[in-house]
Amino acid sequence: MAKKPKKQQSGGTPATVALASAGVDFTLHSYDHDPGHPSYGEEAAEAMGVSPDRVFKTLVADVDGTLTVAVVPVAGTLDLKALASAVGGKRAAMADPTLAERATGYVRGGISPLGQRRKLPTVLDDSATAHPTICVSAGRRGLEVELSPTALAELAEAVLAPIGRG
């Protein structure tokens, strides 16, 4: 079976390499990151001119001692109890940022659900399926990847669950 043609390979992050290797159809969006902006996700939405409900942030939580990735809209917040439930856990808390960076290989504000150093359990908020495409970090601040939520869920081996709060 032939692979889909690679739409875009530039960007040079582990996330974009994973996407290109998998033959996933995606578009890169680059913008100048402002270190003074109070929210990485809202900055991305503003810079790209995309509705914040289509831009998803990647957060790392500790669920019963296991680092777990949560992908939720930047317009909302993560429901830690719902995240724990989605992966069969009891308790969740935000992970220490240093541990999150070490496990994923990315820096805060640039953590992607794709191409992580260590494959972590991943949960994608089910609101993503309401959109033909969503944007997530491509692995560094100022670089987003736009792709279908189905492709993201498949490549990240993510569980779809209602983990976001508006």
XYZ file of C-alpha atoms in Angstrom:
166
model
C 0.000 0.000 0.000
C 1.458 3.353 -1.033
C 1.985 6.084 1.534
C 0.353 9.464 1.134
C 2.736 12.082 -0.247
C 4.429 14.160 2.394
C 2.883 17.589 2.344
C 5.484 19.357 4.393
C 8.750 18.298 6.008
C 10.271 21.583 7.077
C 10.403 22.700 10.667
C 12.917 20.135 11.776
C 11.297 19.149 15.078
C 10.664 15.571 16.203
C 6.924 16.312 15.796
C 7.231 17.376 12.153
C 9.563 14.457 11.420
C 6.987 12.055 12.929
C 4.219 13.594 10.843
C 6.223 13.456 7.622
C 7.351 9.870 8.309
C 3.749 8.795 8.880
C 2.618 10.474 5.654
C 0.100 12.612 7.539
C -1.384 15.624 5.735
C -0.495 18.727 7.763
C 0.301 22.418 7.477
C 2.916 24.289 9.483
C 2.219 27.749 10.863
C 5.149 29.817 12.059
C 4.991 33.088 13.971
C 7.313 35.269 16.032
C 6.977 34.190 19.652
C 6.706 37.021 22.185
C 8.326 35.899 25.466
C 6.237 38.507 27.314
C 2.869 37.102 26.218
C 0.980 35.653 29.214
C -0.357 32.577 27.344
C 1.485 30.495 24.730
C -1.766 29.080 23.349
C -3.646 32.359 23.134
C -0.594 33.926 21.508
C -0.609 31.180 18.876
C -4.334 31.642 18.169
C -3.931 35.416 17.839
C -0.812 35.175 15.670
C -2.412 32.671 13.285
C -5.838 34.343 13.254
C -7.442 31.062 14.308
C -10.301 30.672 16.781
C -8.974 29.625 20.227
C -11.357 26.648 20.242
C -9.348 25.184 17.314
C -5.940 25.727 18.927
C -5.085 23.044 21.472
C -2.468 23.193 24.213
C -0.427 20.208 25.308
C -0.214 19.782 29.066
C 1.583 17.113 31.067
C -0.010 15.789 34.243
C 0.907 13.141 36.773
C -1.856 10.541 36.988
C -1.216 8.152 39.877
C 2.551 8.421 39.322
C 2.445 8.190 35.504
C 3.178 11.223 33.346
C 0.206 11.668 31.014
C -0.344 14.115 28.154
C -3.580 16.093 27.948
C -4.467 18.021 24.780
C -7.198 20.618 25.390
C -8.423 23.839 23.728
C -6.448 26.941 24.724
C -9.779 28.664 25.341
C -10.465 26.371 28.315
C -8.809 24.482 31.123
C -7.942 20.890 31.878
C -10.294 18.920 34.128
C -7.767 16.843 36.091
C -10.420 14.513 37.519
C -11.732 13.768 34.008
C -8.161 13.160 32.756
C -7.519 10.641 35.544
C -10.795 8.891 34.755
C -10.000 8.766 31.008
C -6.846 6.725 31.654
C -8.279 4.590 34.442
C -6.586 6.540 37.231
C -7.779 7.999 40.486
C -5.814 11.233 40.935
C -4.175 13.722 38.640
C -2.091 16.817 39.255
C -0.091 18.997 36.917
C 3.400 17.547 36.428
C 6.523 19.352 37.479
C 7.559 21.391 34.404
C 11.143 20.087 34.557
C 9.916 16.472 34.540
C 7.532 17.252 31.659
C 10.372 18.802 29.623
C 12.734 15.915 30.383
C 10.168 13.238 29.466
C 8.929 14.888 26.254
C 12.176 16.437 25.015
C 10.395 19.753 24.494
C 10.363 23.045 26.418
C 7.271 24.496 28.084
C 5.179 26.391 25.562
C 6.529 24.129 22.823
C 5.525 20.679 24.061
C 3.938 18.730 21.241
C 1.778 15.626 21.611
C 3.853 14.156 18.757
C 7.473 13.030 18.512
C 8.095 12.965 22.240
C 11.337 11.586 23.646
C 9.385 9.091 25.746
C 5.941 7.953 24.546
C 3.464 9.041 27.204
C -0.209 8.077 27.510
C -2.172 10.779 25.699
C -5.750 12.034 25.955
C -7.254 14.417 23.397
C -10.302 16.428 24.424
C -13.231 15.126 22.402
C -14.227 18.673 21.393
C -11.462 18.388 18.787
C -13.725 16.211 16.647
C -16.072 19.173 16.082
C -13.457 20.703 13.759
C -12.075 19.485 10.424
C -8.593 20.581 11.570
C -7.013 21.699 14.821
C -3.648 23.239 15.671
C -1.155 21.908 18.216
C 2.437 22.768 18.980
C 4.873 21.485 16.389
C 7.607 21.207 18.997
C 8.834 24.714 19.647
C 7.460 28.084 20.624
C 6.249 29.937 17.553
C 5.577 26.811 15.470
C 2.161 25.139 15.209
C 0.984 22.217 13.129
C -2.540 22.064 11.704
C -3.969 18.603 11.071
C -7.165 16.611 11.400
C -8.056 15.569 14.949
C -8.377 11.978 13.713
C -4.812 11.997 12.375
C -3.537 13.489 15.631
C -5.367 10.888 17.727
C -4.071 8.029 15.586
C -0.456 9.186 15.489
C -0.345 10.072 19.203
C -2.284 6.885 20.067
C -4.582 9.191 22.034
C -7.787 8.381 23.840
C -10.634 10.782 23.054
C -12.448 11.957 26.183
C -14.178 15.071 27.578
C -11.216 16.416 29.593
C -11.539 20.135 28.867
C -13.645 22.731 30.638
C -14.789 25.840 28.809
